[in-house]
Amino acid sequence: MTSGTSVWDDVVGQPEAVSVLQRAASDPAAMTHAWLVTGPPGSGRSVAARAFAAALQCTAGPADQGSTGRTAPGCGRCRACTTTLAGTHPDLTVVATDKVVITIDEVRDLITKASRTPSGGRYRVIVVEDADRMAERTTNVLLKSIEEPPPHTVWVLCAPSVQDVLPTIRSRCRAVVLRVPPASDVADLLVRRDGVEPGLALDAARAAQSHVGLARRLARDPEARTRRRAVLEVARRIRGVPDAVLAASELVEVAKAEATASTTERDAAEKAELLRALGVGEGDTLPPKLRSQLKQLEDDQKRRATRRQRDVLDRSMVDLLSLYRDVLVVQLGAEVELVNSSHADVVRSLARDATPEQTVRRMDAIGQARERLEGNVAPLLALEAMTIALRPQG
């Protein structure tokens, strides 16, 4: 961060939440030791959690007992702030799984870390970015540490909504709810932080429906914009059942390819690191007693690839939902901005060829496909049922 900034600058469109967290970081009377940060995907849950952690560690802010005349915590310039935001502060632990679930062993390791006193910071902060990916048994292991944390330990759990966390956990946490930030705020962030051209930044923010991470990717990666355009074109290409089946297959194959591309290099590096740690040289035969460790790694990597594929498919369906939302806007003559203004030709074409009732049914079919994927239905089956429902109805 540069001079004149603060740790809160990247928490866009969340003034109420920032106010609550700022006060807690500066006023011991407003502080508690278990927090639940919720909000829709892309609202900035993990960004807000890390900013809060940095403010708690900030050496420019007031001490635990409070003080006057000092800079508000979260200056963004001191070493505590910069290392916390970078994820390298010794008293910060962040769990951000890209697997289907957070395992019980991972949670037990967190509990062990939470019991230690801070090595130099004001607090030991444990951030769990995907608290909704803990099974009930795993969450129950965490309960006692959340309920009775050591004096200088702070838990910050993140989830899409409070309903995604067990009642026993959420009842012991203070909730901070984030909202979908305005697209203009996300665009301003892209211009300020990434140097994106303002027009492109606003198009990306709208296309991403204010999901900060996706907006940044769309603004910076021409291939991401091309892939998204191809997904939207799927809706116009489907004229019958054969087209629908082919489109479903294409969507699944693209998701597999993207998941493989994003995990292959990492998988190879992890395997090489494990073999080095086990003392196995390149080309050596792995002793039978060590094979279970390699299998565990491979199983974790498969789960990660599965999660990634599901996430890519879900993002494609969200893009299609945004398209049909725009179609419905045009059909009803509503005076609101289109999400996909740069694809207005596709929107108008679909609007001419269907009724509002048919558009709503198509949106329902996409929503049902998302639910089926979340319920572990085979991706191709879920996508085929969806794309068949998207075909023109005579």
Short mmCIF file of C-alpha atoms in Angstrom, two decimals:
data_model
loop_
_atom_site.label_atom_id
_atom_site.label_comp_id
_atom_site.label_asym_id
_atom_site.label_seq_id
_atom_site.Cartn_x
_atom_site.Cartn_y
_atom_site.Cartn_z
CA MET A 1 0.00 0.00 0.00
CA THR A 2 1.08 3.54 -0.63
CA SER A 3 1.11 6.43 1.79
CA GLY A 4 -2.32 7.88 2.50
CA THR A 5 -4.17 4.58 2.18
CA SER A 6 -5.66 2.33 4.85
CA VAL A 7 -6.34 -1.38 5.17
CA TRP A 8 -10.02 -0.69 4.43
CA ASP A 9 -9.52 0.81 0.96
CA ASP A 10 -10.19 -2.46 -0.89
CA VAL A 11 -13.35 -3.22 1.10
CA VAL A 12 -15.63 -1.59 -1.46
CA GLY A 13 -19.24 -0.60 -0.97
CA GLN A 14 -19.46 -1.75 2.67
CA PRO A 15 -19.55 1.42 4.83
CA GLU A 16 -21.75 -0.05 7.59
CA ALA A 17 -19.66 -3.21 7.98
CA VAL A 18 -16.40 -1.26 7.93
CA SER A 19 -17.72 1.06 10.63
CA VAL A 20 -18.53 -1.89 12.90
CA LEU A 21 -15.14 -3.54 12.39
CA GLN A 22 -13.21 -0.27 12.76
CA ARG A 23 -14.90 0.43 16.05
CA ALA A 24 -14.16 -3.06 17.35
CA ALA A 25 -10.48 -2.69 16.43
CA SER A 26 -10.20 0.61 18.27
CA ASP A 27 -12.56 0.18 21.23
CA PRO A 28 -12.13 -2.81 23.61
CA ALA A 29 -15.76 -2.37 24.73
CA ALA A 30 -16.92 -3.06 21.18
CA MET A 31 -14.59 -6.03 20.66
CA THR A 32 -15.49 -9.69 20.82
CA HIS A 33 -13.42 -12.77 20.07
CA ALA A 34 -15.58 -14.57 17.52
CA TRP A 35 -16.90 -12.97 14.32
CA LEU A 36 -18.99 -14.25 11.42
CA VAL A 37 -18.61 -12.23 8.21
CA THR A 38 -21.32 -13.08 5.69
CA GLY A 39 -22.23 -11.83 2.24
CA PRO A 40 -22.90 -13.05 -1.30
CA PRO A 41 -20.03 -14.31 -3.45
CA GLY A 42 -17.79 -11.46 -4.53
CA SER A 43 -18.95 -9.09 -1.79
CA GLY A 44 -15.46 -9.13 -0.29
CA ARG A 45 -15.80 -11.38 2.76
CA SER A 46 -12.16 -12.48 2.79
CA VAL A 47 -10.95 -8.95 1.98
CA ALA A 48 -12.94 -7.56 4.91
CA ALA A 49 -11.68 -10.33 7.20
CA ARG A 50 -8.04 -9.64 6.34
CA ALA A 51 -8.53 -5.88 6.68
CA PHE A 52 -10.03 -6.46 10.14
CA ALA A 53 -7.12 -8.71 11.07
CA ALA A 54 -4.68 -6.01 9.94
CA ALA A 55 -6.50 -3.35 11.95
CA LEU A 56 -6.32 -5.59 15.03
CA GLN A 57 -2.56 -5.97 14.60
CA CYS A 58 -1.89 -2.35 13.55
CA THR A 59 0.85 -0.77 15.67
CA ALA A 60 -0.31 2.75 14.82
CA GLY A 61 -3.71 2.23 16.42
CA PRO A 62 -4.73 2.42 20.07
CA ALA A 63 -3.51 -0.19 22.50
CA ASP A 64 -5.84 -2.68 24.13
CA GLN A 65 -6.89 -0.23 26.82
CA GLY A 66 -7.58 2.55 24.31
CA SER A 67 -5.87 5.91 23.90
CA THR A 68 -6.41 9.32 22.37
CA GLY A 69 -4.60 11.31 19.75
CA ARG A 70 -3.32 8.31 17.84
CA THR A 71 -3.98 7.17 14.31
CA ALA A 72 -7.05 4.94 13.88
CA PRO A 73 -6.06 1.26 13.64
CA GLY A 74 -5.53 0.00 10.12
CA CYS A 75 -3.09 2.60 8.84
CA GLY A 76 -1.97 0.33 6.00
CA ARG A 77 1.65 1.48 6.33
CA CYS A 78 3.10 -0.12 9.45
CA ARG A 79 4.78 -3.51 9.25
CA ALA A 80 1.94 -5.20 11.14
CA CYS A 81 -0.61 -3.98 8.58
CA THR A 82 1.42 -4.84 5.50
CA THR A 83 2.42 -8.32 6.67
CA THR A 84 -1.13 -9.15 7.76
CA LEU A 85 -2.58 -8.10 4.41
CA ALA A 86 0.13 -10.14 2.68
CA GLY A 87 -0.69 -13.16 4.84
CA THR A 88 2.81 -13.37 6.35
CA HIS A 89 2.21 -11.99 9.86
CA PRO A 90 3.32 -14.64 12.39
CA ASP A 91 0.12 -14.24 14.43
CA LEU A 92 -2.25 -14.64 11.48
CA THR A 93 -3.57 -17.96 10.20
CA VAL A 94 -5.79 -18.05 7.12
CA VAL A 95 -7.66 -21.14 5.93
CA ALA A 96 -8.91 -20.79 2.35
CA THR A 97 -9.72 -24.22 1.01
CA ASP A 98 -10.12 -24.97 -2.67
CA LYS A 99 -11.33 -28.48 -1.88
CA VAL A 100 -14.93 -29.55 -1.37
CA VAL A 101 -14.68 -29.51 2.43
CA ILE A 102 -12.44 -28.36 5.26
CA THR A 103 -11.29 -31.52 7.03
CA ILE A 104 -11.50 -32.26 10.72
CA ASP A 105 -7.71 -32.55 10.92
CA GLU A 106 -7.33 -29.03 9.52
CA VAL A 107 -9.70 -27.71 12.18
CA ARG A 108 -7.84 -29.52 14.97
CA ASP A 109 -4.64 -27.89 13.75
CA LEU A 110 -6.37 -24.49 13.91
CA ILE A 111 -7.48 -25.14 17.48
CA THR A 112 -3.89 -25.92 18.45
CA LYS A 113 -2.70 -22.65 16.90
CA ALA A 114 -5.52 -20.72 18.55
CA SER A 115 -4.34 -21.88 21.98
CA ARG A 116 -0.93 -20.24 21.56
CA THR A 117 -0.23 -16.74 22.79
CA PRO A 118 0.66 -14.14 20.14
CA SER A 119 4.34 -14.06 19.29
CA GLY A 120 4.44 -10.30 18.96
CA GLY A 121 1.10 -8.98 17.75
CA ARG A 122 -1.87 -7.75 19.74
CA TYR A 123 -3.90 -10.84 18.86
CA ARG A 124 -3.62 -14.27 17.34
CA VAL A 125 -6.14 -14.05 14.50
CA ILE A 126 -7.61 -17.15 12.82
CA VAL A 127 -9.47 -16.43 9.57
CA VAL A 128 -11.55 -19.24 8.05
CA GLU A 129 -12.61 -18.03 4.62
CA ASP A 130 -14.93 -20.96 3.81
CA ALA A 131 -16.60 -21.80 7.10
CA ASP A 132 -19.60 -23.12 5.15
CA ARG A 133 -17.41 -25.98 3.87
CA MET A 134 -17.14 -27.58 7.29
CA ALA A 135 -19.27 -30.64 7.93
CA GLU A 136 -21.32 -30.74 11.15
CA ARG A 137 -18.89 -33.11 12.89
CA THR A 138 -15.99 -30.83 11.96
CA THR A 139 -17.83 -27.73 13.17
CA ASN A 140 -18.59 -29.39 16.51
CA VAL A 141 -14.85 -29.89 17.08
CA LEU A 142 -14.43 -26.13 16.66
CA LEU A 143 -17.26 -25.20 19.00
CA LYS A 144 -15.42 -25.12 22.33
CA SER A 145 -12.58 -22.96 21.00
CA ILE A 146 -15.13 -20.51 19.56
CA GLU A 147 -17.11 -20.51 22.78
CA GLU A 148 -14.16 -20.10 25.15
CA PRO A 149 -11.21 -18.75 23.17
CA PRO A 150 -7.94 -17.81 24.85
CA PRO A 151 -7.86 -14.10 25.83
CA HIS A 152 -5.82 -12.90 22.85
CA THR A 153 -7.30 -15.13 20.13
CA VAL A 154 -9.80 -13.84 17.58
CA TRP A 155 -11.77 -16.10 15.24
CA VAL A 156 -13.09 -14.61 12.00
CA LEU A 157 -15.33 -17.01 10.08
CA CYS A 158 -16.60 -16.22 6.57
CA ALA A 159 -19.65 -17.72 4.85
CA PRO A 160 -22.25 -16.72 2.25
CA SER A 161 -24.98 -16.42 4.89
CA VAL A 162 -25.56 -17.12 8.58
CA GLN A 163 -27.74 -20.09 7.57
CA ASP A 164 -24.65 -21.75 6.08
CA VAL A 165 -23.13 -22.12 9.55
CA LEU A 166 -24.51 -24.31 12.34
CA PRO A 167 -26.70 -22.48 14.90
CA THR A 168 -24.34 -23.51 17.70
CA ILE A 169 -21.51 -21.63 15.96
CA ARG A 170 -23.37 -18.56 14.72
CA SER A 171 -25.00 -17.99 18.10
CA ARG A 172 -21.52 -17.54 19.59
CA CYS A 173 -20.27 -15.13 16.91
CA ARG A 174 -20.97 -11.49 16.23
CA ALA A 175 -22.35 -11.22 12.71
CA VAL A 176 -21.21 -8.65 10.15
CA VAL A 177 -23.29 -8.71 6.97
CA LEU A 178 -21.86 -7.51 3.67
CA ARG A 179 -23.97 -6.51 0.69
CA VAL A 180 -23.42 -6.63 -3.06
CA PRO A 181 -21.34 -3.50 -3.72
CA PRO A 182 -22.46 -1.06 -6.44
CA ALA A 183 -20.86 -1.79 -9.82
CA SER A 184 -19.53 1.78 -9.90
CA ASP A 185 -17.61 1.18 -6.66
CA VAL A 186 -16.08 -2.02 -8.04
CA ALA A 187 -15.13 -0.21 -11.25
CA ASP A 188 -13.50 2.59 -9.25
CA LEU A 189 -11.43 -0.01 -7.40
CA LEU A 190 -10.26 -1.58 -10.68
CA VAL A 191 -9.27 1.81 -12.05
CA ARG A 192 -7.48 2.86 -8.86
CA ARG A 193 -5.79 -0.42 -7.95
CA ASP A 194 -5.22 -2.09 -11.31
CA GLY A 195 -5.06 0.81 -13.75
CA VAL A 196 -7.97 -0.52 -15.83
CA GLU A 197 -9.53 1.82 -18.39
CA PRO A 198 -12.76 3.22 -16.84
CA GLY A 199 -15.13 1.98 -19.56
CA LEU A 200 -13.73 -1.54 -19.47
CA ALA A 201 -13.75 -1.48 -15.67
CA LEU A 202 -17.45 -0.63 -15.55
CA ASP A 203 -18.33 -3.28 -18.18
CA ALA A 204 -16.38 -5.88 -16.21
CA ALA A 205 -17.99 -4.87 -12.92
CA ARG A 206 -21.48 -5.15 -14.42
CA ALA A 207 -20.73 -8.46 -16.14
CA ALA A 208 -19.37 -9.86 -12.88
CA GLN A 209 -22.46 -8.54 -11.05
CA SER A 210 -20.14 -6.67 -8.68
CA HIS A 211 -18.11 -9.78 -7.79
CA VAL A 212 -14.78 -8.04 -7.19
CA GLY A 213 -12.51 -10.98 -8.02
CA LEU A 214 -14.36 -11.90 -11.19
CA ALA A 215 -14.55 -8.28 -12.30
CA ARG A 216 -10.80 -7.97 -11.93
CA ARG A 217 -10.27 -11.14 -13.94
CA LEU A 218 -12.60 -10.02 -16.73
CA ALA A 219 -10.95 -6.61 -16.87
CA ARG A 220 -7.40 -7.97 -17.00
CA ASP A 221 -7.78 -11.20 -18.97
CA PRO A 222 -9.04 -11.06 -22.59
CA GLU A 223 -9.38 -14.87 -22.61
CA ALA A 224 -11.77 -14.70 -19.67
CA ARG A 225 -13.94 -12.26 -21.59
CA THR A 226 -13.84 -14.56 -24.63
CA ARG A 227 -14.90 -17.57 -22.54
CA ARG A 228 -17.76 -15.63 -21.01
CA ARG A 229 -18.93 -14.46 -24.44
CA ALA A 230 -18.95 -18.09 -25.61
CA VAL A 231 -21.13 -19.10 -22.65
CA LEU A 232 -23.65 -16.38 -23.46
CA GLU A 233 -23.70 -17.41 -27.13
CA VAL A 234 -24.74 -20.91 -26.05
CA ALA A 235 -28.23 -19.60 -25.31
CA ARG A 236 -28.67 -18.32 -28.86
CA ARG A 237 -27.22 -21.44 -30.51
CA ILE A 238 -29.64 -23.93 -28.95
CA ARG A 239 -32.47 -24.61 -31.42
CA GLY A 240 -33.33 -28.21 -30.56
CA VAL A 241 -32.46 -31.21 -28.40
CA PRO A 242 -29.29 -32.18 -30.34
CA ASP A 243 -27.97 -28.61 -29.98
CA ALA A 244 -28.80 -28.69 -26.28
CA VAL A 245 -26.95 -31.96 -25.65
CA LEU A 246 -23.93 -30.70 -27.57
CA ALA A 247 -23.94 -27.39 -25.67
CA ALA A 248 -24.05 -29.20 -22.33
CA SER A 249 -21.10 -31.36 -23.33
CA GLU A 250 -19.14 -28.29 -24.41
CA LEU A 251 -19.79 -26.48 -21.13
CA VAL A 252 -18.64 -29.49 -19.10
CA GLU A 253 -15.53 -29.99 -21.23
CA VAL A 254 -14.57 -26.32 -20.95
CA ALA A 255 -14.99 -26.51 -17.17
CA LYS A 256 -12.82 -29.63 -17.02
CA ALA A 257 -10.14 -28.01 -19.16
CA GLU A 258 -10.09 -24.86 -17.04
CA ALA A 259 -9.97 -26.88 -13.82
CA THR A 260 -7.09 -28.97 -15.18
CA ALA A 261 -5.20 -25.92 -16.41
CA SER A 262 -5.49 -24.21 -13.04
CA THR A 263 -4.45 -27.25 -10.98
CA THR A 264 -1.94 -29.27 -13.05
CA GLU A 265 1.13 -27.17 -12.31
CA ARG A 266 0.27 -26.90 -8.64
CA ASP A 267 -0.41 -30.65 -8.38
CA ALA A 268 3.00 -31.47 -9.88
CA ALA A 269 4.78 -29.06 -7.54
CA GLU A 270 3.01 -30.51 -4.50
CA LYS A 271 3.86 -34.06 -5.51
CA ALA A 272 7.53 -33.17 -6.10
CA GLU A 273 7.70 -31.42 -2.73
CA LEU A 274 6.17 -34.41 -0.93
CA LEU A 275 8.57 -36.84 -2.57
CA ARG A 276 11.52 -34.64 -1.60
CA ALA A 277 10.25 -34.49 1.97
CA LEU A 278 9.98 -38.28 2.00
CA GLY A 279 13.52 -38.64 0.66
CA VAL A 280 12.43 -40.21 -2.65
CA GLY A 281 14.52 -39.18 -5.64
CA GLU A 282 13.22 -38.68 -9.18
CA GLY A 283 12.66 -42.05 -10.84
CA ASP A 284 12.97 -43.97 -7.54
CA THR A 285 10.36 -46.55 -6.58
CA LEU A 286 8.16 -45.36 -3.73
CA PRO A 287 8.40 -47.74 -0.73
CA PRO A 288 5.04 -49.37 0.13
CA LYS A 289 4.94 -47.79 3.60
CA LEU A 290 5.01 -44.30 2.04
CA ARG A 291 2.39 -44.89 -0.62
CA SER A 292 -0.50 -43.95 1.68
CA GLN A 293 0.88 -40.43 2.03
CA LEU A 294 1.10 -40.02 -1.74
CA LYS A 295 -2.42 -41.39 -2.15
CA GLN A 296 -3.71 -38.91 0.42
CA LEU A 297 -2.18 -36.07 -1.57
CA GLU A 298 -3.64 -37.37 -4.83
CA ASP A 299 -7.09 -37.69 -3.23
CA ASP A 300 -6.88 -34.10 -1.98
CA GLN A 301 -5.89 -32.96 -5.46
CA LYS A 302 -8.83 -34.77 -7.03
CA ARG A 303 -11.20 -33.11 -4.57
CA ARG A 304 -9.68 -29.74 -5.41
CA ALA A 305 -10.14 -30.36 -9.15
CA THR A 306 -13.75 -31.38 -8.53
CA ARG A 307 -14.39 -28.21 -6.57
CA ARG A 308 -12.78 -26.11 -9.27
CA GLN A 309 -14.85 -27.73 -12.02
CA ARG A 310 -18.04 -27.15 -10.08
CA ASP A 311 -17.10 -23.54 -9.47
CA VAL A 312 -16.44 -22.95 -13.18
CA LEU A 313 -19.76 -24.55 -14.15
CA ASP A 314 -21.63 -22.59 -11.51
CA ARG A 315 -20.07 -19.37 -12.78
CA SER A 316 -21.22 -20.24 -16.31
CA MET A 317 -24.76 -20.74 -15.04
CA VAL A 318 -24.66 -17.44 -13.14
CA ASP A 319 -23.61 -15.77 -16.40
CA LEU A 320 -26.56 -17.41 -18.19
CA LEU A 321 -28.89 -16.28 -15.40
CA SER A 322 -27.67 -12.72 -15.85
CA LEU A 323 -28.37 -13.00 -19.58
CA TYR A 324 -31.96 -14.15 -19.09
CA ARG A 325 -32.42 -11.50 -16.42
CA ASP A 326 -31.54 -8.95 -19.11
CA VAL A 327 -33.91 -10.67 -21.55
CA LEU A 328 -36.72 -10.32 -19.02
CA VAL A 329 -35.84 -6.66 -18.45
CA VAL A 330 -36.19 -5.99 -22.19
CA GLN A 331 -39.40 -8.02 -22.48
CA LEU A 332 -41.04 -6.16 -19.60
CA GLY A 333 -39.73 -2.76 -20.65
CA ALA A 334 -38.16 -2.16 -17.24
CA GLU A 335 -35.96 0.90 -17.06
CA VAL A 336 -32.92 -0.62 -15.38
CA GLU A 337 -29.39 -1.12 -16.65
CA LEU A 338 -28.51 -4.36 -18.40
CA VAL A 339 -25.86 -6.55 -16.80
CA ASN A 340 -24.68 -7.57 -20.26
CA SER A 341 -24.89 -4.26 -22.07
CA SER A 342 -21.98 -5.24 -24.32
CA HIS A 343 -24.03 -8.27 -25.50
CA ALA A 344 -27.24 -6.36 -26.20
CA ASP A 345 -27.62 -8.10 -29.59
CA VAL A 346 -27.90 -11.52 -27.92
CA VAL A 347 -30.32 -10.12 -25.35
CA ARG A 348 -32.61 -8.56 -27.98
CA SER A 349 -32.55 -11.72 -30.11
CA LEU A 350 -33.64 -13.91 -27.20
CA ALA A 351 -36.24 -11.37 -26.09
CA ARG A 352 -37.89 -11.41 -29.54
CA ASP A 353 -38.05 -15.20 -29.70
CA ALA A 354 -39.75 -15.89 -26.36
CA THR A 355 -42.38 -14.70 -23.92
CA PRO A 356 -41.62 -13.44 -20.40
CA GLU A 357 -43.16 -16.63 -19.00
CA GLN A 358 -40.77 -18.76 -21.06
CA THR A 359 -37.83 -16.65 -19.90
CA VAL A 360 -38.80 -17.18 -16.26
CA ARG A 361 -39.04 -20.95 -16.84
CA ARG A 362 -35.56 -20.93 -18.36
CA MET A 363 -34.21 -19.08 -15.35
CA ASP A 364 -35.86 -21.65 -13.09
CA ALA A 365 -34.17 -24.44 -15.08
CA ILE A 366 -30.76 -22.83 -14.59
CA GLY A 367 -31.42 -22.43 -10.86
CA GLN A 368 -32.43 -26.08 -10.62
CA ALA A 369 -29.23 -27.15 -12.41
CA ARG A 370 -27.18 -25.20 -9.85
CA GLU A 371 -28.98 -26.97 -7.02
CA ARG A 372 -28.39 -30.36 -8.64
CA LEU A 373 -24.67 -29.67 -9.01
CA GLU A 374 -24.50 -28.66 -5.36
CA GLY A 375 -26.22 -31.96 -4.57
CA ASN A 376 -23.47 -33.90 -6.41
CA VAL A 377 -25.53 -34.82 -9.47
CA ALA A 378 -23.27 -35.77 -12.41
CA PRO A 379 -22.41 -32.45 -14.13
CA LEU A 380 -23.28 -33.64 -17.64
CA LEU A 381 -26.73 -34.87 -16.59
CA ALA A 382 -27.48 -31.61 -14.76
CA LEU A 383 -26.30 -29.50 -17.68
CA GLU A 384 -28.19 -31.54 -20.31
CA ALA A 385 -31.47 -31.10 -18.44
CA MET A 386 -30.77 -27.39 -18.22
CA THR A 387 -29.82 -26.81 -21.85
CA ILE A 388 -32.80 -28.82 -23.12
CA ALA A 389 -35.03 -26.46 -21.10
CA LEU A 390 -33.34 -23.51 -22.84
CA ARG A 391 -34.37 -24.55 -26.35
CA PRO A 392 -37.10 -22.55 -28.14
CA GLN A 393 -40.62 -23.63 -27.20
CA GLY A 394 -42.89 -23.77 -30.22
#
